[in-house]
Tab-separated table of C-alpha atoms in Angstrom:
chain	number	residue	atom	x	y	z
Q	1	MET	CA	63.939	177.201	112.931
Q	2	LYS	CA	64.483	179.578	115.216
Q	3	MET	CA	61.977	181.262	117.520
Q	4	ALA	CA	61.639	184.998	117.713
Q	5	VAL	CA	63.256	186.630	120.790
Q	6	GLN	CA	60.465	188.166	122.730
Q	7	GLY	CA	60.966	191.037	125.398
Q	8	PRO	CA	60.396	190.664	129.020
Q	9	TYR	CA	56.711	190.131	130.243
Q	10	THR	CA	55.138	193.040	131.996
Q	11	LEU	CA	51.759	193.302	133.755
Q	12	ASP	CA	49.699	196.143	133.102
Q	13	LEU	CA	47.579	197.540	136.056
Q	14	GLU	CA	45.425	200.607	136.643
Q	15	ASN	CA	46.761	203.632	138.405
Q	16	GLN	CA	46.775	203.022	142.082
Q	17	LYS	CA	45.842	205.481	144.356
Q	18	LYS	CA	48.167	206.617	147.414
Q	19	ASN	CA	47.646	204.842	150.604
Q	20	VAL	CA	47.422	207.272	153.401
Q	21	PHE	CA	47.098	206.113	157.048
Q	22	VAL	CA	44.436	208.406	158.879
Q	23	THR	CA	46.061	209.735	161.954
Q	24	GLN	CA	43.792	212.911	162.249
Q	25	LEU	CA	39.851	213.401	162.415
Q	26	HIS	CA	39.630	216.832	160.688
Q	27	ASP	CA	39.000	216.686	156.867
Q	28	ARG	CA	41.586	217.305	154.156
Q	29	GLU	CA	41.668	219.140	150.983
Q	30	ASP	CA	42.827	216.154	148.732
Q	31	GLU	CA	40.397	213.440	150.146
Q	32	GLU	CA	39.304	212.596	146.548
Q	33	ASP	CA	42.529	211.159	145.681
Q	34	ILE	CA	43.225	209.455	149.274
Q	35	THR	CA	41.923	206.339	150.073
Q	36	ALA	CA	41.195	205.954	153.674
Q	37	PHE	CA	42.500	202.982	155.649
Q	38	PRO	CA	41.129	202.070	158.795
Q	39	VAL	CA	43.645	201.981	162.029
Q	40	VAL	CA	45.450	198.623	162.091
Q	41	LYS	CA	44.947	196.744	165.166
Q	42	GLU	CA	46.524	193.602	164.253
Q	43	SER	CA	50.137	192.287	165.261
Q	44	GLY	CA	52.976	192.508	163.099
Q	45	ASP	CA	53.461	189.063	162.472
Q	46	LYS	CA	49.919	188.638	161.015
Q	47	LEU	CA	50.230	191.639	159.035
Q	48	ILE	CA	53.446	190.321	157.696
Q	49	GLU	CA	51.840	186.700	156.790
Q	50	SER	CA	48.896	188.310	155.237
Q	51	GLY	CA	51.102	190.765	153.024
Q	52	ILE	CA	53.354	187.741	151.999
Q	53	ASN	CA	50.210	185.692	150.852
Q	54	THR	CA	49.061	188.586	148.871
Q	55	LEU	CA	52.632	189.042	147.320
Q	56	GLN	CA	52.399	185.088	146.399
Q	57	LYS	CA	49.194	185.191	144.888
Q	58	THR	CA	50.157	188.571	142.779
Q	59	LEU	CA	53.221	186.660	141.536
Q	60	LEU	CA	51.084	183.327	140.720
Q	61	LEU	CA	48.801	185.496	138.580
Q	62	LYS	CA	51.530	187.276	136.893
Q	63	LYS	CA	53.274	183.628	136.078
Q	64	GLU	CA	49.914	182.430	134.863
Q	65	VAL	CA	49.469	185.451	132.602
Q	66	GLU	CA	53.158	184.777	131.262
Q	67	ILE	CA	52.540	181.168	130.475
Q	68	ASP	CA	49.344	181.811	128.610
Q	69	LYS	CA	51.230	184.212	126.585
Q	70	VAL	CA	54.241	181.607	126.132
Q	71	ASN	CA	51.490	178.850	125.319
Q	72	GLY	CA	49.892	181.113	122.681
Q	73	LEU	CA	53.193	181.952	121.115
Q	74	LEU	CA	54.144	178.161	121.219
Q	75	ASP	CA	51.079	177.326	119.466
Q	76	ALA	CA	51.674	179.880	116.959
Q	77	LYS	CA	55.244	178.389	116.299
Q	78	ARG	CA	53.938	175.033	116.166
Q	79	TYR	CA	51.546	175.944	113.547
Q	80	GLU	CA	54.124	177.804	111.597
Q	81	PHE	CA	56.662	174.795	112.070
Q	82	LYS	CA	53.875	172.428	110.820
Q	83	GLN	CA	53.185	174.720	107.709
Q	84	ARG	CA	56.821	174.808	107.114
Q	85	ILE	CA	57.199	171.090	107.297
Q	86	ASP	CA	54.427	170.406	104.961
Q	87	ASN	CA	56.243	172.814	102.724
Q	88	CYS	CA	59.380	171.058	103.042
Q	89	ALA	CA	57.608	167.666	102.439
Q	90	GLN	CA	56.323	168.970	99.294
Q	91	ARG	CA	59.543	170.480	98.128
Q	92	GLN	CA	60.986	167.106	99.058
Q	93	LEU	CA	58.677	165.167	97.003
Q	94	GLN	CA	59.270	167.539	94.063
Q	95	LEU	CA	63.119	167.330	94.540
Q	96	GLN	CA	62.760	163.533	94.605
Q	97	LYS	CA	60.728	163.739	91.297
Q	98	LYS	CA	63.385	166.119	89.622
Q	99	GLN	CA	66.110	163.738	90.781
Q	100	GLN	CA	64.464	160.541	89.363
Q	101	GLN	CA	64.033	162.624	86.015
Q	102	MET	CA	67.375	163.462	86.148
Q	103	LYS	CA	68.694	159.933	86.648
Q	104	ASP	CA	66.666	158.878	83.929
Q	105	ARG	CA	68.107	161.477	81.712
Q	106	VAL	CA	71.582	160.707	83.050
Q	107	ALA	CA	71.051	156.870	82.266
Q	108	LYS	CA	70.055	157.905	78.851
Q	109	PHE	CA	72.734	159.946	78.310
Q	110	GLU	CA	75.160	157.716	79.819
Q	111	LYS	CA	74.160	154.873	77.539
Q	112	PHE	CA	74.531	157.195	74.500
Q	113	ILE	CA	77.973	158.363	75.987
Q	114	GLN	CA	78.955	154.697	76.348
Q	115	GLU	CA	77.885	153.840	72.791
Q	116	ASN	CA	79.883	156.894	71.357
Q	117	GLU	CA	82.807	155.916	73.709
Q	118	ALA	CA	82.739	152.397	72.261
Q	119	LYS	CA	82.737	153.668	68.729
Q	120	ARG	CA	85.499	155.876	69.545
Q	121	ARG	CA	87.836	153.196	70.874
Q	122	ARG	CA	86.956	150.804	67.813
Q	123	ALA	CA	87.972	153.540	65.426
Q	124	ILE	CA	90.811	154.384	67.577
Q	125	GLN	CA	91.973	150.616	67.864
Q	126	LYS	CA	91.271	150.302	63.789
Q	127	TYR	CA	93.319	153.541	63.202
Q	128	GLN	CA	96.237	152.044	65.454
Q	129	GLN	CA	95.946	148.932	63.675
Q	130	GLU	CA	96.242	150.426	60.180
Q	131	VAL	CA	99.035	152.531	61.550
Q	132	ARG	CA	100.932	149.383	62.657
Q	133	LEU	CA	100.227	147.516	59.506
Q	134	ARG	CA	101.201	150.717	57.301
Q	135	GLU	CA	104.583	150.620	59.460
Q	136	GLN	CA	105.097	146.882	59.080
Q	137	LYS	CA	104.416	147.176	55.266
Q	138	ALA	CA	106.813	149.958	55.043
Q	139	LEU	CA	109.718	148.008	56.771
Q	140	GLU	CA	108.948	145.124	54.487
Q	141	PHE	CA	109.080	147.245	51.667
Q	142	SER	CA	112.337	148.955	52.743
Q	143	SER	CA	113.558	145.325	53.676
Q	144	LEU	CA	112.548	143.704	50.167
Q	145	SER	CA	114.111	146.860	48.600
Q	146	ASP	CA	117.528	146.198	50.385
Q	147	GLN	CA	117.348	142.583	49.441
Q	148	LEU	CA	116.608	143.181	45.740
Q	149	GLU	CA	119.785	145.713	45.892
Q	150	GLN	CA	121.741	142.717	47.213
Q	151	LEU	CA	120.462	140.425	44.595
Q	152	LYS	CA	121.388	142.761	41.837
Q	153	LYS	CA	124.781	143.132	43.149
Q	154	ARG	CA	125.177	139.747	43.632
Q	155	HIS	CA	123.846	139.012	40.256
Q	156	LYS	CA	126.613	141.457	38.778
Q	157	THR	CA	129.219	139.588	40.896
Q	158	LEU	CA	128.092	136.092	39.530
Q	159	GLU	CA	128.077	137.358	35.943
Q	160	ALA	CA	131.564	138.483	36.510
Q	161	LYS	CA	132.634	135.272	38.020
Q	162	LEU	CA	130.933	133.416	35.176
Q	163	LYS	CA	133.001	135.443	32.829
Q	164	ALA	CA	136.194	134.840	34.639
Q	165	TYR	CA	135.654	130.941	35.169
Q	166	LYS	CA	134.462	130.347	31.412
Q	167	ILE	CA	138.254	129.685	30.839
Q	168	PHE	CA	138.102	126.815	33.306
Q	169	GLU	CA	135.036	125.437	31.776
Q	170	GLN	CA	136.632	125.055	28.563
Q	171	TYR	CA	139.535	123.827	29.987
Q	172	LEU	CA	137.497	121.060	31.626
Q	173	ARG	CA	135.833	120.366	28.466
Q	174	SER	CA	139.088	119.756	26.948
Q	175	VAL	CA	139.861	117.407	29.982
Q	176	VAL	CA	136.851	115.523	29.462
Q	177	ASP	CA	137.341	115.045	25.961
Q	178	ALA	CA	141.059	113.699	26.655
Q	179	MET	CA	139.976	111.440	29.292
Q	180	PRO	CA	138.988	107.549	28.468
Q	181	GLU	CA	135.369	106.784	28.289
Q	182	ASP	CA	135.322	104.318	31.013
Q	183	TYR	CA	137.021	106.730	33.588
Q	184	LEU	CA	133.929	108.455	34.744
Q	185	PRO	CA	130.349	106.969	35.134
Q	186	SER	CA	127.986	107.642	32.435
Q	187	THR	CA	126.148	110.821	33.263
Q	188	GLU	CA	124.728	113.911	31.431
Q	189	ASP	CA	127.233	116.287	32.669
Q	190	LYS	CA	130.787	114.929	32.267
Q	191	ILE	CA	131.827	118.131	33.901
Q	192	LYS	CA	130.161	117.679	37.089
Q	193	GLY	CA	131.073	114.141	37.368
Q	194	LEU	CA	134.753	115.153	36.806
Q	195	MET	CA	134.507	117.944	39.497
Q	196	MET	CA	132.759	115.369	41.983
Q	197	ARG	CA	135.649	112.916	41.277
Q	198	TYR	CA	138.031	115.538	42.124
Q	199	ARG	CA	136.322	116.535	45.303
Q	200	THR	CA	136.402	112.842	46.285
Q	201	LEU	CA	140.175	112.486	45.624
Q	202	SER	CA	140.830	115.686	47.395
Q	203	GLU	CA	139.150	114.790	50.323
Q	204	SER	CA	140.624	111.414	50.371
Q	205	ASN	CA	144.200	112.766	49.960
Q	206	LYS	CA	143.596	115.360	52.732
Q	207	GLY	CA	142.430	112.608	54.848
Q	208	LEU	CA	145.473	110.681	54.238
Q	209	VAL	CA	147.513	113.764	54.764
Q	210	ASP	CA	146.019	114.211	58.245
Q	211	ASN	CA	146.180	110.706	59.041
Q	212	LEU	CA	150.124	110.550	57.903
Q	213	GLU	CA	150.647	113.898	60.252
Q	214	THR	CA	148.849	112.241	63.054
Q	215	ILE	CA	150.928	109.001	62.612
Q	216	SER	CA	153.986	111.135	62.571
Q	217	ASP	CA	152.989	112.988	65.664
Q	218	GLU	CA	152.507	109.895	67.406
Q	219	LEU	CA	155.682	108.401	66.267
Q	220	GLU	CA	157.642	111.367	67.386
Q	221	VAL	CA	155.745	111.140	70.744
Q	222	CYS	CA	156.605	107.248	70.947
Q	223	ARG	CA	160.418	108.004	70.024
Q	224	LYS	CA	160.409	110.817	72.901
Q	225	GLU	CA	158.856	108.083	75.415
Q	226	TYR	CA	161.440	105.287	74.261
Q	227	GLU	CA	164.201	107.963	74.842
Q	228	VAL	CA	163.070	108.835	78.198
Q	229	LEU	CA	162.353	105.141	79.141
Q	230	ASN	CA	165.921	104.299	77.894
Q	231	GLN	CA	167.391	106.770	79.883
Q	232	GLU	CA	165.569	105.676	82.977
Q	233	HIS	CA	166.900	102.105	82.481
Q	234	GLN	CA	170.239	103.222	82.453
Q	235	LYS	CA	169.697	105.020	85.522
Q	236	SER	CA	168.181	102.101	86.973
Q	237	ARG	CA	170.785	99.738	85.595
Q	238	LEU	CA	173.751	101.990	87.096
Q	239	SER	CA	171.707	102.042	90.600
Q	240	ASN	CA	171.054	98.451	90.429
Q	241	THR	CA	174.675	97.759	89.860
Q	242	SER	CA	175.912	100.121	92.699
Q	243	GLU	CA	173.266	98.423	95.067
Q	244	LEU	CA	174.673	94.755	94.051
Q	245	SER	CA	178.264	95.667	94.862
Q	246	GLN	CA	177.207	97.006	98.157
Q	247	LEU	CA	175.148	93.853	98.739
Q	248	LEU	CA	178.129	91.717	97.747
Q	249	GLU	CA	180.264	93.767	100.270
Q	250	LYS	CA	177.633	93.041	102.958
Q	251	GLN	CA	177.555	89.455	102.120
Q	252	GLU	CA	181.437	89.064	102.347
Q	253	VAL	CA	181.565	90.786	105.626
Q	254	LEU	CA	178.456	88.558	106.913
Q	255	GLN	CA	180.203	85.419	105.567
Q	256	SER	CA	183.217	86.186	107.649
Q	257	ARG	CA	181.003	86.875	110.788
Q	258	THR	CA	179.473	83.570	110.147
Q	259	GLU	CA	182.742	81.385	109.917
Q	260	GLN	CA	184.099	83.481	113.157
Q	261	MET	CA	180.850	82.343	115.034
Q	262	GLU	CA	180.886	78.734	113.703
Q	263	GLN	CA	184.636	78.712	115.059
Q	264	ASN	CA	183.291	80.034	118.287
Q	265	TYR	CA	180.579	77.431	118.386
Q	266	ASN	CA	182.838	74.678	117.861
Q	267	MET	CA	185.160	75.886	120.491
Q	268	THR	CA	182.393	76.230	123.149
Q	269	SER	CA	180.741	73.078	122.093
Q	270	GLU	CA	183.995	71.275	122.870
Q	271	ASP	CA	184.256	73.034	126.165
Q	272	LEU	CA	180.767	71.931	127.094
Q	273	ARG	CA	181.342	68.370	126.256
Q	274	HIS	CA	184.517	68.463	128.815
Q	275	LYS	CA	182.298	70.043	131.583
Q	276	ARG	CA	179.502	67.664	130.832
Q	277	THR	CA	181.958	64.595	131.213
Q	278	GLU	CA	183.286	66.163	134.319
Q	279	VAL	CA	179.685	66.782	135.896
Q	280	GLY	CA	178.735	63.116	134.786
Q	281	ILE	CA	181.724	61.725	136.769
Q	282	ILE	CA	180.808	63.970	139.626
Q	283	PHE	CA	177.242	62.541	139.546
Q	284	MET	CA	178.510	59.060	139.570
Q	285	ALA	CA	180.684	59.930	142.423
Q	286	ILE	CA	177.794	61.213	144.531
Q	287	ASP	CA	175.574	57.991	143.582
Q	288	ASN	CA	178.443	55.789	144.777
Q	289	ILE	CA	178.833	57.879	148.022
Q	290	TYR	CA	175.236	58.008	148.520
Q	291	ASP	CA	174.930	54.213	148.215
Q	292	LYS	CA	177.681	53.711	150.970
Q	293	CYS	CA	175.914	56.340	153.123
Q	294	LYS	CA	172.467	55.628	153.001
Q	295	LYS	CA	170.683	53.895	155.751
Q	296	PRO	CA	168.345	50.435	154.966
Q	297	THR	CA	165.240	52.244	156.401
Q	298	ASP	CA	165.805	55.310	154.072
Q	299	LEU	CA	163.516	55.463	151.119
Q	300	PRO	CA	164.675	55.409	147.806
Q	301	LEU	CA	165.397	58.567	145.842
Q	302	GLY	CA	165.366	59.344	142.100
Q	303	LYS	CA	168.289	59.797	139.912
Q	304	GLU	CA	168.152	63.485	140.003
Q	305	ASP	CA	167.437	64.216	143.602
Q	306	TRP	CA	171.122	65.477	144.114
Q	307	ASP	CA	170.109	68.012	146.971
Q	308	GLN	CA	168.619	65.288	149.026
Q	309	LYS	CA	171.508	62.976	148.455
Q	310	LEU	CA	174.059	65.488	149.272
Q	311	ASN	CA	172.083	66.295	152.429
Q	312	LYS	CA	172.047	62.474	153.320
Q	313	ILE	CA	175.835	62.431	152.614
Q	314	LYS	CA	176.372	65.613	154.850
Q	315	ASP	CA	173.938	63.827	157.677
Q	316	TYR	CA	175.970	60.933	157.569
Q	317	LEU	CA	179.287	62.517	157.854
Q	318	GLN	CA	178.164	64.595	160.665
Q	319	GLU	CA	177.165	61.460	162.527
Q	320	ARG	CA	180.333	60.108	161.947
Q	321	GLU	CA	182.261	62.923	163.247
Q	322	GLY	CA	179.948	62.897	166.441
Q	323	VAL	CA	180.770	59.179	167.055
Q	324	ALA	CA	184.551	60.088	166.556
Q	325	LYS	CA	184.385	62.780	169.335
Q	326	ILE	CA	182.787	60.404	171.518
Q	327	VAL	CA	185.505	57.736	170.999
Q	328	GLN	CA	188.122	60.431	171.318
Q	329	SER	CA	186.753	61.647	174.710
Q	330	ALA	CA	186.468	58.014	175.850
Q	331	THR	CA	189.943	56.822	175.363
Q	332	ASN	CA	193.262	59.044	175.483
Q	333	SER	CA	195.260	56.261	173.948
Q	334	SER	CA	193.295	56.513	170.575
Q	335	THR	CA	193.679	60.373	170.381
Q	336	GLY	CA	195.924	60.284	167.291
Q	337	SER	CA	193.759	57.990	165.291
Q	338	SER	CA	190.320	59.693	166.210
Q	339	SER	CA	191.720	63.161	165.284
Q	340	THR	CA	192.673	61.460	161.922
Q	341	GLU	CA	189.432	60.188	161.266
Q	342	GLN	CA	187.781	63.547	162.398
Q	343	THR	CA	190.017	65.164	159.591
Q	344	LYS	CA	189.111	62.915	157.238
Q	345	ALA	CA	185.236	63.208	158.066
Q	346	ARG	CA	185.558	67.154	157.613
Q	347	ALA	CA	187.078	66.803	154.331
Q	348	LYS	CA	184.363	64.553	153.214
Q	349	VAL	CA	181.796	67.148	154.372
Q	350	LYS	CA	183.625	69.986	152.486
Q	351	SER	CA	184.048	67.863	149.400
Q	352	ALA	CA	180.341	67.177	149.586
Q	353	SER	CA	179.405	70.785	149.904
Q	354	ARG	CA	181.631	71.664	146.968
Q	355	LEU	CA	179.962	68.937	144.884
Q	356	LYS	CA	176.593	70.612	145.847
Q	357	VAL	CA	177.911	73.999	144.652
Q	358	THR	CA	179.241	72.535	141.318
Q	359	ILE	CA	175.831	70.823	140.559
Q	360	ALA	CA	173.852	73.863	141.261
Q	361	GLN	CA	176.149	75.780	138.812
Q	362	ALA	CA	176.531	73.181	136.064
Q	363	PRO	CA	174.398	73.246	133.049
Q	364	LYS	CA	171.400	70.967	132.660
């Protein structure tokens, strides 16, 4: 709550008299209203200090008076606030009681409303179920009506067919009467047995016809495959014949080449035989010459050491040539004979070197 705004506090004092300093000794006419002050004999500092103290005391009194008034107003406001708080508490209690009463009423009314709402929902559900059931029954009625109309139409159609097929029934009866007794099994209805027999024979005939068509198709396919294979065989036969002729020509060419190569081989083998004979004679001559030229102190050599044998023959001839030169220089009379021997020795050395080359080039 807001406090009442008060005006500024004032301090009420009595009417003061005028202060007049006495400076003259004679009497005045208005002395009744004038307060006489004695002549001030104190210094200025003391006068100011005493005036300040008097002013502070006056202000303090004013403030105390103001504080007393404010405290009084505050107490009044506190009392007023306390009364208002008590009133508010009482009102709050009353309001709580009213709220509780309202809650109780609302709870009772809410229960009543819920019961009514549940009844309303059950009624709506029942109504909806009845409406759906009615619609379903209406649909069933319409569908059954349509089926009835269709059955009536079919009944009329079947009656018309029955009238139309009456002739065939009479024909079948006449056929049954004309058939032998053992043709059909003994049944109550001969016409049904005849129809079953016809159906069986018809299905068998259909199966046989289908089988015949299938076999005919397979036969046609096999005939086409045979023709294709025959054509391929003819083509392969022609190609094989041409290849055979080409191979025969190649065989003739190769056979002629083989005969020519055999002739060449025979000729070369004959030449080789003559050359081998000559080489054998040369080897025998080398062995004979080596036997004559070797020294008793020389080690025996193998049959195939032709290079060493020729070297030995060469050394022997060189020694003989040296001996011949020595003999020629010793005797002048024997000049002709020594030159002849020297010539023979040189001829032997040349023949030995030729034999060496021939042996190196000869086939082994």
